[in-house]
Short mmCIF file of C-alpha atoms in Angstrom, two decimals:
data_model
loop_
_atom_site.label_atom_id
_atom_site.label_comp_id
_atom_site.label_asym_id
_atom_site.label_seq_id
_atom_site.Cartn_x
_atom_site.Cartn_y
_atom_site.Cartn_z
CA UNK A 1 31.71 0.60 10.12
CA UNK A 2 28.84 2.87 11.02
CA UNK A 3 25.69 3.61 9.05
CA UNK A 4 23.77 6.24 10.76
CA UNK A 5 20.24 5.79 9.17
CA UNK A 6 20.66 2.23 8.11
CA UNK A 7 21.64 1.21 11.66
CA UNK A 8 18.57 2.63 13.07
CA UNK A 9 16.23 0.24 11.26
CA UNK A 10 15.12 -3.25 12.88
CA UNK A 11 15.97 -6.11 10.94
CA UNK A 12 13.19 -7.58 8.76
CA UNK A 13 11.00 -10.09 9.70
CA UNK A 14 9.01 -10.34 6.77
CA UNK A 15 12.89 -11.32 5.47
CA UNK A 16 13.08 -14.12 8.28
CA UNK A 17 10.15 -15.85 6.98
CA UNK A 18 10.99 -15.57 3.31
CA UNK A 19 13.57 -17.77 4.14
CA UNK A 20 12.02 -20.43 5.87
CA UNK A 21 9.79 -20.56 2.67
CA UNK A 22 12.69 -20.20 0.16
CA UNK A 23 14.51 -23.25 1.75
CA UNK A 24 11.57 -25.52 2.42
CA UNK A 25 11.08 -25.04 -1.39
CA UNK A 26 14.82 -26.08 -1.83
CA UNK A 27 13.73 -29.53 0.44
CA UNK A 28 10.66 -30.09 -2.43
CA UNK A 29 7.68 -28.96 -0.98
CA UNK A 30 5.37 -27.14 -2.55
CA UNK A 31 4.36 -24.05 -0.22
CA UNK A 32 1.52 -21.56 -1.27
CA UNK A 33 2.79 -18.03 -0.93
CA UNK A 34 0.26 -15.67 0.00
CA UNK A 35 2.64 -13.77 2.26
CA UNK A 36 4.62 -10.98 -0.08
CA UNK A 37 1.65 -8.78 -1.72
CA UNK A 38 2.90 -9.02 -4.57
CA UNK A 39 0.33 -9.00 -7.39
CA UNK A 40 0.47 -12.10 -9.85
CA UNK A 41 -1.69 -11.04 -12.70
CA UNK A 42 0.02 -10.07 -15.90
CA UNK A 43 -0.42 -6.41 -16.08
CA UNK A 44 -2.03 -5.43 -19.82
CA UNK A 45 -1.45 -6.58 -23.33
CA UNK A 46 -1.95 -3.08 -24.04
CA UNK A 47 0.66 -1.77 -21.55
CA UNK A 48 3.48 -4.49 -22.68
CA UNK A 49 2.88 -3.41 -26.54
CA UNK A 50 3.50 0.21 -25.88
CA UNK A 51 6.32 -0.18 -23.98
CA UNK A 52 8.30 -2.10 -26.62
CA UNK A 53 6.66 0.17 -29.69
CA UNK A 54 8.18 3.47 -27.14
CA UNK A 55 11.42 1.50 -26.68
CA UNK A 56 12.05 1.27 -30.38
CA UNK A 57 11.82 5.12 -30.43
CA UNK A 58 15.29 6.20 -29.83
CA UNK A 59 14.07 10.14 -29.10
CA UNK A 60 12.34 7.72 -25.51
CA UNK A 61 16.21 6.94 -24.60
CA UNK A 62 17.26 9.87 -23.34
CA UNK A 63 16.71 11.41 -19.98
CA UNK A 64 12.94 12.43 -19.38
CA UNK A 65 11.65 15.23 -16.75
CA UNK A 66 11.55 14.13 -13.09
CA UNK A 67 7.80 15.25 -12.51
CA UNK A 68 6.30 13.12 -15.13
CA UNK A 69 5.63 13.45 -19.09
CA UNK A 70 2.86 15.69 -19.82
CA UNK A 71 0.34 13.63 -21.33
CA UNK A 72 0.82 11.22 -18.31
CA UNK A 73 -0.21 13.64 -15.75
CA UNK A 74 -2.79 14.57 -18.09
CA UNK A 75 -4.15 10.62 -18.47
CA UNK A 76 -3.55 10.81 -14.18
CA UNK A 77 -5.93 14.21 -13.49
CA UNK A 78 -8.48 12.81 -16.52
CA UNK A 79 -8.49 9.21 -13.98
CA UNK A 80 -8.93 10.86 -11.02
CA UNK A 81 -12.05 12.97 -12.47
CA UNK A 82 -13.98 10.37 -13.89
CA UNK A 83 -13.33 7.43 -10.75
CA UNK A 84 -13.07 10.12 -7.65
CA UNK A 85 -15.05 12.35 -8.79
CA UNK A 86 -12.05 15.20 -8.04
CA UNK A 87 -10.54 17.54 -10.67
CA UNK A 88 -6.36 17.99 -10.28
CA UNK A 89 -4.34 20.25 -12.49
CA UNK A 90 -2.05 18.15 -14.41
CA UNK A 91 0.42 21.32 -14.86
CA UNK A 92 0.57 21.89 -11.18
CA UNK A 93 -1.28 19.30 -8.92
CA UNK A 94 0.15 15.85 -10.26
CA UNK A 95 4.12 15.09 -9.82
CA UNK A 96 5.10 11.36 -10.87
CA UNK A 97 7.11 9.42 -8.67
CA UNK A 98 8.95 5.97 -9.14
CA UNK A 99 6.20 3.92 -7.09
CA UNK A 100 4.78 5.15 -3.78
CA UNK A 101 7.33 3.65 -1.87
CA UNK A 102 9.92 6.20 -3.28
CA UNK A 103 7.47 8.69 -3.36
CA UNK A 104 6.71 8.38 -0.35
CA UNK A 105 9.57 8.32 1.21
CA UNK A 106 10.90 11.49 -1.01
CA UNK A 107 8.04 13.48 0.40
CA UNK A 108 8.88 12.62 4.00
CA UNK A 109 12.73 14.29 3.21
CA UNK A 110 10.67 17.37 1.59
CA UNK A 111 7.90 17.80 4.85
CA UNK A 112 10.04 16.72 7.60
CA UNK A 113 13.56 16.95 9.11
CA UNK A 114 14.98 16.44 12.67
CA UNK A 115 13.11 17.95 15.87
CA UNK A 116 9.61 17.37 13.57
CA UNK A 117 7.27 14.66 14.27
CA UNK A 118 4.60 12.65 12.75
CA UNK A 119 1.50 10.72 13.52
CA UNK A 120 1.14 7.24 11.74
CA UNK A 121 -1.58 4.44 12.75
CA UNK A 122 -0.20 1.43 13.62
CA UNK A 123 -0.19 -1.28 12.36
CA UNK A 124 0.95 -0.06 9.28
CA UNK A 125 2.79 -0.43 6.12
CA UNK A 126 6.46 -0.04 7.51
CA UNK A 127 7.82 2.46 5.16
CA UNK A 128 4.50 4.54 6.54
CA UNK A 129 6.31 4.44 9.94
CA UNK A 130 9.71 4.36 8.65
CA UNK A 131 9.72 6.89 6.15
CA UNK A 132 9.44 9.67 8.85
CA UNK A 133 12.16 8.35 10.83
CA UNK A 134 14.93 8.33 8.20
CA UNK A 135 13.94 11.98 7.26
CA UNK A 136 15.17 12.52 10.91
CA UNK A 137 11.48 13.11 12.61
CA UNK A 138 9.83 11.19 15.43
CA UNK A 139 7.15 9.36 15.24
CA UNK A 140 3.64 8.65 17.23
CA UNK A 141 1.61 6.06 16.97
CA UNK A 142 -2.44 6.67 16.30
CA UNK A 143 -3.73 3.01 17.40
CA UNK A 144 -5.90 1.12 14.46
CA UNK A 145 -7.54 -2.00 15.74
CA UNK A 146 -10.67 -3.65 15.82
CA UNK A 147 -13.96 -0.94 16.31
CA UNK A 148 -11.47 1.57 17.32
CA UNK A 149 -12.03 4.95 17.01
CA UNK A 150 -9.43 6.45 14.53
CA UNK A 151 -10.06 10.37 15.12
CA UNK A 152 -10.27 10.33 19.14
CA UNK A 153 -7.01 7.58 18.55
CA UNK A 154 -5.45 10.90 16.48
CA UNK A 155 -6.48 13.47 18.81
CA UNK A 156 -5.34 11.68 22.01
CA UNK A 157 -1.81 11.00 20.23
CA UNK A 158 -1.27 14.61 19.07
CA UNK A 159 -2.46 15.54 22.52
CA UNK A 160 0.56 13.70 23.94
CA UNK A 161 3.34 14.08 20.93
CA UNK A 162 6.00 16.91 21.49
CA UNK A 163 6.93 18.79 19.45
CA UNK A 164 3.76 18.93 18.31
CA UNK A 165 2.88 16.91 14.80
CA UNK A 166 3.43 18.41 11.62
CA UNK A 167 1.82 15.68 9.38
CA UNK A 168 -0.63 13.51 9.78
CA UNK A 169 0.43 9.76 7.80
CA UNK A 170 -3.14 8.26 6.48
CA UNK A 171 -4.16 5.05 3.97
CA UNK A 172 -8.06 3.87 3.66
CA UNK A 173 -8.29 1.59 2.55
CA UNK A 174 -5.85 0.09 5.02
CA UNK A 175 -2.46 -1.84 4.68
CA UNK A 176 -2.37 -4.61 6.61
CA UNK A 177 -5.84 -4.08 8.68
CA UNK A 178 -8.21 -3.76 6.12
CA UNK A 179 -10.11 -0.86 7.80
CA UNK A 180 -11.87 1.15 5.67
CA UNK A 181 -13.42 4.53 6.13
CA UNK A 182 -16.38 6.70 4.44
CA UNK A 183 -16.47 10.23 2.83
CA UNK A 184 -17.36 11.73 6.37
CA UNK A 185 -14.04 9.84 7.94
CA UNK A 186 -12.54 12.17 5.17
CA UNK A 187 -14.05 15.77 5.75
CA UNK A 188 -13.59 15.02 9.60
CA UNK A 189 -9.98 14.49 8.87
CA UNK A 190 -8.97 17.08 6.84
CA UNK A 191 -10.87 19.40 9.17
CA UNK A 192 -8.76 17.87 12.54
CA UNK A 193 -5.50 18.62 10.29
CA UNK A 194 -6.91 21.85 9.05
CA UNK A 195 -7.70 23.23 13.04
CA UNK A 196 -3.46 21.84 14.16
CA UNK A 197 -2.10 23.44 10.94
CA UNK A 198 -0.90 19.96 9.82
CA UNK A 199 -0.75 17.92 6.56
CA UNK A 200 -2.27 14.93 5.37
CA UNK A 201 -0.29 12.98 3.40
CA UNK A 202 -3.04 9.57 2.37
CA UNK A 203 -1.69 6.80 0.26
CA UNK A 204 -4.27 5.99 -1.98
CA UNK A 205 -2.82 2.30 -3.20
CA UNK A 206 -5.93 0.42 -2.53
CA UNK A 207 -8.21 3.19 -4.11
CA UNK A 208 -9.80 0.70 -6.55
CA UNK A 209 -9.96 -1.87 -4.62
CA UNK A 210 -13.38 -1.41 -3.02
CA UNK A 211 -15.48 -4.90 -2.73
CA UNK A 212 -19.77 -5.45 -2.59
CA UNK A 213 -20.27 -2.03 -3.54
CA UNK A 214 -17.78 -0.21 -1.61
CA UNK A 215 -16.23 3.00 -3.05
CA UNK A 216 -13.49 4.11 -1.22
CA UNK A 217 -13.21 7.95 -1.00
CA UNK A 218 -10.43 10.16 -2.27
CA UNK A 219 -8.90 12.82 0.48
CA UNK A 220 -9.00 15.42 -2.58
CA UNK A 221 -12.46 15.29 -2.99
CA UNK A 222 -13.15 16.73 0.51
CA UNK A 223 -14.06 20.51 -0.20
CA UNK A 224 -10.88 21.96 1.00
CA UNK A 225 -8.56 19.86 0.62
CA UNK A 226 -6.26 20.70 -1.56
CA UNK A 227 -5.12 23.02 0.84
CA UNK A 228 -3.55 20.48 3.20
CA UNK A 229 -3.75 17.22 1.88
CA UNK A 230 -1.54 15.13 -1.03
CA UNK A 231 -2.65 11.68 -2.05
CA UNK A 232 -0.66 8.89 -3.64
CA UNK A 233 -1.65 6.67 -6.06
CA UNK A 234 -0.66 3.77 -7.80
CA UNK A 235 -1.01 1.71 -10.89
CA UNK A 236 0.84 -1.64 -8.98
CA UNK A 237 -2.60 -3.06 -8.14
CA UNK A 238 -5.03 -0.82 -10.13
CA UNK A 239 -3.11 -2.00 -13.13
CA UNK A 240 -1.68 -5.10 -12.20
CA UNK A 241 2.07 -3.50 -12.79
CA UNK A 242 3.46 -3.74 -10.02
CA UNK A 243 7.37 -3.67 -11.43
CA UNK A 244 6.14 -0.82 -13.92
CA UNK A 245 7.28 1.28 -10.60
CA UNK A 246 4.23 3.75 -11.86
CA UNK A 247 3.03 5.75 -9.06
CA UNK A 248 1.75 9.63 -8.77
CA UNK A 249 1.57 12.48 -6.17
CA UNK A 250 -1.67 14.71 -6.39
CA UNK A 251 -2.82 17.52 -4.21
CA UNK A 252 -1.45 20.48 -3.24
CA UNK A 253 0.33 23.20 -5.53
CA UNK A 254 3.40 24.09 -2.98
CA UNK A 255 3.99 20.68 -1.34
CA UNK A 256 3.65 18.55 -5.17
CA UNK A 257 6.61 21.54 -6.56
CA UNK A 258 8.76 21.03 -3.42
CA UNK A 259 8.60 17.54 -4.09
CA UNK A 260 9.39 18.18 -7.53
CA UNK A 261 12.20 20.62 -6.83
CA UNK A 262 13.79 17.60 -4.44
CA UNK A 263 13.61 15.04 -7.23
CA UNK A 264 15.05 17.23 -9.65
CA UNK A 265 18.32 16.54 -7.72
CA UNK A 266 17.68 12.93 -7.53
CA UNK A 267 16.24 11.34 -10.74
CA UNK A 268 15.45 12.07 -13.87
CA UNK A 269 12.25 10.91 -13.95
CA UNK A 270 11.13 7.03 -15.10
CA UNK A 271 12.50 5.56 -18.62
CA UNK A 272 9.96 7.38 -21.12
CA UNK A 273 8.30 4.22 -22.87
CA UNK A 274 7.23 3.17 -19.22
CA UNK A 275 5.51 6.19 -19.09
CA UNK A 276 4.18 5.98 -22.58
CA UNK A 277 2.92 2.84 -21.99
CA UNK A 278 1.07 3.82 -18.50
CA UNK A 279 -0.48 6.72 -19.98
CA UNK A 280 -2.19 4.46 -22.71
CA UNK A 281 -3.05 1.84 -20.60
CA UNK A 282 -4.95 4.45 -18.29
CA UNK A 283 -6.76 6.50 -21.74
CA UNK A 284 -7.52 2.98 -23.19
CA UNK A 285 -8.68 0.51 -20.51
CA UNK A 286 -10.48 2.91 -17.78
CA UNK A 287 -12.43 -0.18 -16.92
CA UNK A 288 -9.56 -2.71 -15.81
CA UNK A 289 -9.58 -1.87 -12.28
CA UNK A 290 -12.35 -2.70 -12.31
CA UNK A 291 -12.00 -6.10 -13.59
CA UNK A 292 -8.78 -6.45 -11.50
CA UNK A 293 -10.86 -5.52 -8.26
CA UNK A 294 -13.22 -8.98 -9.57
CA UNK A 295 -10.82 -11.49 -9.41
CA UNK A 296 -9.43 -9.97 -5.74
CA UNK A 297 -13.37 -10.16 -4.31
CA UNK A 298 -13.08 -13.40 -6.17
CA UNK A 299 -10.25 -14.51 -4.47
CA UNK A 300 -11.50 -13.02 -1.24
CA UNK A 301 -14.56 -15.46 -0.71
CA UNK A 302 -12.58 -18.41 -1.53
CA UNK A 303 -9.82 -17.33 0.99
CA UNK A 304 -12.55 -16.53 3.85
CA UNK A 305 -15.22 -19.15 3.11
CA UNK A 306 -12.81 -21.86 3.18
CA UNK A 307 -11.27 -20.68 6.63
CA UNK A 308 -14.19 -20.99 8.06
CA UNK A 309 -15.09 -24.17 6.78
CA UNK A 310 -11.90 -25.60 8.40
CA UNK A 311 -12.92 -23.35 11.80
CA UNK A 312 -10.51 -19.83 11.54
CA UNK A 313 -13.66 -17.48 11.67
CA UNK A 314 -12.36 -14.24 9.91
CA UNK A 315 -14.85 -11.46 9.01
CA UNK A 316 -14.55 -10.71 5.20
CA UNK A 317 -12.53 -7.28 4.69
CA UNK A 318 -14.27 -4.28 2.30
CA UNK A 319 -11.30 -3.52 0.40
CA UNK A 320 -7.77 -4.24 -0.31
CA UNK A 321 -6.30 -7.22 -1.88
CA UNK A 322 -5.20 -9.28 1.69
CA UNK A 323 -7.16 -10.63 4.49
CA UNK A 324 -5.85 -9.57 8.83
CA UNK A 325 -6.90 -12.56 10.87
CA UNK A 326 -6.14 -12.81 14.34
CA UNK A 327 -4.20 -15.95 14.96
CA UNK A 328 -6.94 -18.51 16.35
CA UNK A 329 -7.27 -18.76 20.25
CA UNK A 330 -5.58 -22.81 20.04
CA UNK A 331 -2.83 -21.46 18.56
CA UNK A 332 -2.77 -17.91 20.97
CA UNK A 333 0.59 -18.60 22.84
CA UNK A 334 2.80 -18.28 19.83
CA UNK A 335 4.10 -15.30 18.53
CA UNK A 336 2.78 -14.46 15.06
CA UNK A 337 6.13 -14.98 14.11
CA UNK A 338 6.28 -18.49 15.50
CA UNK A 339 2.94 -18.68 14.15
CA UNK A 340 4.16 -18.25 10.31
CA UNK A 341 7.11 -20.82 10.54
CA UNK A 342 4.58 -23.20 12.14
CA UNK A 343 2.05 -22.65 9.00
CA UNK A 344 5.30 -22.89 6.56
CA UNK A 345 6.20 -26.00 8.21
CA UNK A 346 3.52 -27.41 8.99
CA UNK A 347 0.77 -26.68 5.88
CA UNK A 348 3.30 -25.57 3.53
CA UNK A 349 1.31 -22.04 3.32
CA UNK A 350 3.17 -18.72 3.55
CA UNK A 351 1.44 -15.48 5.01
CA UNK A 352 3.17 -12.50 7.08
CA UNK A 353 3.51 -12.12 10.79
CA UNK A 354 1.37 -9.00 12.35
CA UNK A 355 4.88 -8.06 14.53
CA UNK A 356 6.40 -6.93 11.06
CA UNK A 357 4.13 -3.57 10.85
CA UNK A 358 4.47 -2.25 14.25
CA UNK A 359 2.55 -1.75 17.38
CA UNK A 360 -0.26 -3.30 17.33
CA UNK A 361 0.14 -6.01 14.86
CA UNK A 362 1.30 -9.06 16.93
CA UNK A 363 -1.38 -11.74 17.46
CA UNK A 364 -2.33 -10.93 13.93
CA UNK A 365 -0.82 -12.24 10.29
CA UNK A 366 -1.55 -11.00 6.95
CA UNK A 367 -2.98 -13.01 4.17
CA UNK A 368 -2.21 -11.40 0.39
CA UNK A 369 -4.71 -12.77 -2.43
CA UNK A 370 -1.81 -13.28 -4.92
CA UNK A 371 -2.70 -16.49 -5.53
CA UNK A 372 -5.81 -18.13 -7.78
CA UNK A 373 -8.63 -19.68 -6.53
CA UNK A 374 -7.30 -23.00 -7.21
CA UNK A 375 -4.01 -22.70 -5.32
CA UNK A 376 -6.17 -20.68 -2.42
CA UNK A 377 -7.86 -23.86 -2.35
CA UNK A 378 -4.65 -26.06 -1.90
CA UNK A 379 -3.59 -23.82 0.74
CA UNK A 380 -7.01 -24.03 2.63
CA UNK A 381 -6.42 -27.82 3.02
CA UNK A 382 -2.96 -27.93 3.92
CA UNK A 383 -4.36 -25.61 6.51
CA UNK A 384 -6.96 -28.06 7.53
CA UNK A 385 -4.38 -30.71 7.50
CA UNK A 386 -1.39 -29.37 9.88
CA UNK A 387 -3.78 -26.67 12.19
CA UNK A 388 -5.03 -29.66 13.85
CA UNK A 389 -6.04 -27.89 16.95
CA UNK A 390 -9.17 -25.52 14.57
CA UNK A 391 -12.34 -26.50 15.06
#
């Protein structure tokens, strides 16, 4: 049996390595799991209480609107003003989506379709380079490594793509790299789309996750750029709920209602007390991220520091809640995914292999801080233990 779209996709290799970890588990041993960036703190008392207080409402069990209730966009645009400085009509500028991930990928069926193309850095978050590709488009790769130049990357990759771009696929700060870029990075960008007639579509996940006095920059607060840029963002880390599936599109007027119009044929919108409870949580505790963004600098240090302790010399990353360190030179003639099952294995510590975001990412794995200090700790010596070659 064929399945045109599903067929297309390679298979998983973060999947490959969750296994190794699930069944070394089954065999007794303990293994740290700082591979799946999946956020472990317990999202708010505050957000948990709503959402069973809502859920006793039956008027909350029926369907709700697909583009968000209106006192949730309303808690979204009154964020937005007071962390990013930018000011976003709730009525028309704000459509909620069911996470990024599906709004993301939504918004590629709305932008593109087949003969179109796109321009996505790589490595990347795979749905950022898969997303394009199951709407039907191509896609070209904008290269994001080490001191690399992301703009002359861009221009040289539009210079060679045909047909020619239509949107430009952006995320500072950066899923798995860690690059990070400044409120110049931002004007230059929208001004490079602005000049090809393209859009800039930035997921914003990591917005509040800026460490040692970094404050990463929102696209929309560029002068200009609502009128060819959309941001996503997200309560998963922000908020710590992750499963809450709580995620927003902001920007501009005609590409947030064609979304809209699409999911109006799709969904009807997330289960109201979800939505209750988010827009509380954002009215009531503006200063969690904050406190949230702590524990990941937190967590951060402890991860770095002891690496280099046991000889894996990483540079700390600005932002983001995982570390990208290139797999140490003793270890260099594995693959990253041989690398991964040796760390499982061998120091009973889980991360992800740099092949599974794309170009670019092999020779690399991804650490995710989902772990506390004290189990980054246990990891750091069963990585001193079984990488007997550091050092």
């Amino acid at each position: 049996m064929e399945f045109r779209r599903i067929d297309a996709l390679p298979p998983y290799v973060f999947a490959q390595i969750n296994d190794l970890k699930i069944s070394q588990r089954h065999l007794g041993y303990d293994i740290v799991d700082l591979g799946f960036g999946n956020p472990d703190l317990p999202s708010p008392d505050i957000a948990v209480e709503k959402l069973c207080e809502a859920a006793h409402n039956p008027k909350n069990h029926r369907y709700s609107t697909s583009k968000g209730i209106k006192n949730l966009r309303v808690a979204v645009s009154d964020l937005y003003d007071r962390t990013f400085d930018v000011k976003v009509d709730p009525e028309t500028q704000i459509c909620m989506t069911i996470g990024v991930k599906e709004g993301f990928s939504h918004l590629m069926w709305t932008l593109l379709g087949p003969g179109d193309s796109a321009l996505v850095p790589s490595p990347s978050y795979p749905i950022h380079i898969w997303g394009p590709i199951l709407a039907g488009a191509a896609v070209h790769y904008v290269h994001l490594g080490d001191s690399s130049d992301v703009l002359s990357n861009m221009a040289k990759a539009y210079e060679q793509a045909w047909p020619r771009p239509r949107i430009i696929v952006a995320s500072f700060p950066h899923n798995p790299t860690t690059t990070c870029v400044d409120f110049d990075f931002m004007v230059e960008l929208v001004a490079f789309a602005k000049e090809r007639d393209m859009i800039v579509v930035h997921d914003f996940a990591y917005g509040d996750m800026g460490f040692d006095g970094y404050k990463p920059p929102s696209i929309l607060s560029v002068p200009g750029a609502m009128e060819n840029c959309v941001e996503l963002y997200s309560m998963t880390k922000s908020f710590s709920m992750a499963g809450w599936r709580c995620g927003f599109l902001l920007g501009n007027e005609k590409i947030i209602a064609a979304l809209g119009k699409l999911k109006s044929y799709l969904d009807y919108g997330m289960f109201q007390p979800v939505q209750i409870a988010a827009t509380v949580t954002m009215n009531e505790l503006p200063d969690y991220p904050k406190e949230a963004c702590q524990i990941y600098q937190n967590r951060r240090d402890s991860l770095v520091d002891g690496l280099s302790k046991i000889g894996w010399e990483i540079e700390k990353p600005q932002a983001t809640m995982f570390v990208w360190a290139k797999i140490p030179e003793s270890y260099s003639e594995m693959s990253s995914i041989e690398f991964c099952e040796f760390m499982i294995r061998e120091c009973n510590v889980a991360v992800s292999p740099g092949a599974g975001f794309g170009p670019g990412g092999e020779g690399k794995v991804r650490f995710a801080l989902v772990e506390n200090e004290q189990r980054i700790q246990q990891a750091i010596k069963g990585l001193k233990k079984g990488l007997t070659k550091l050092g």
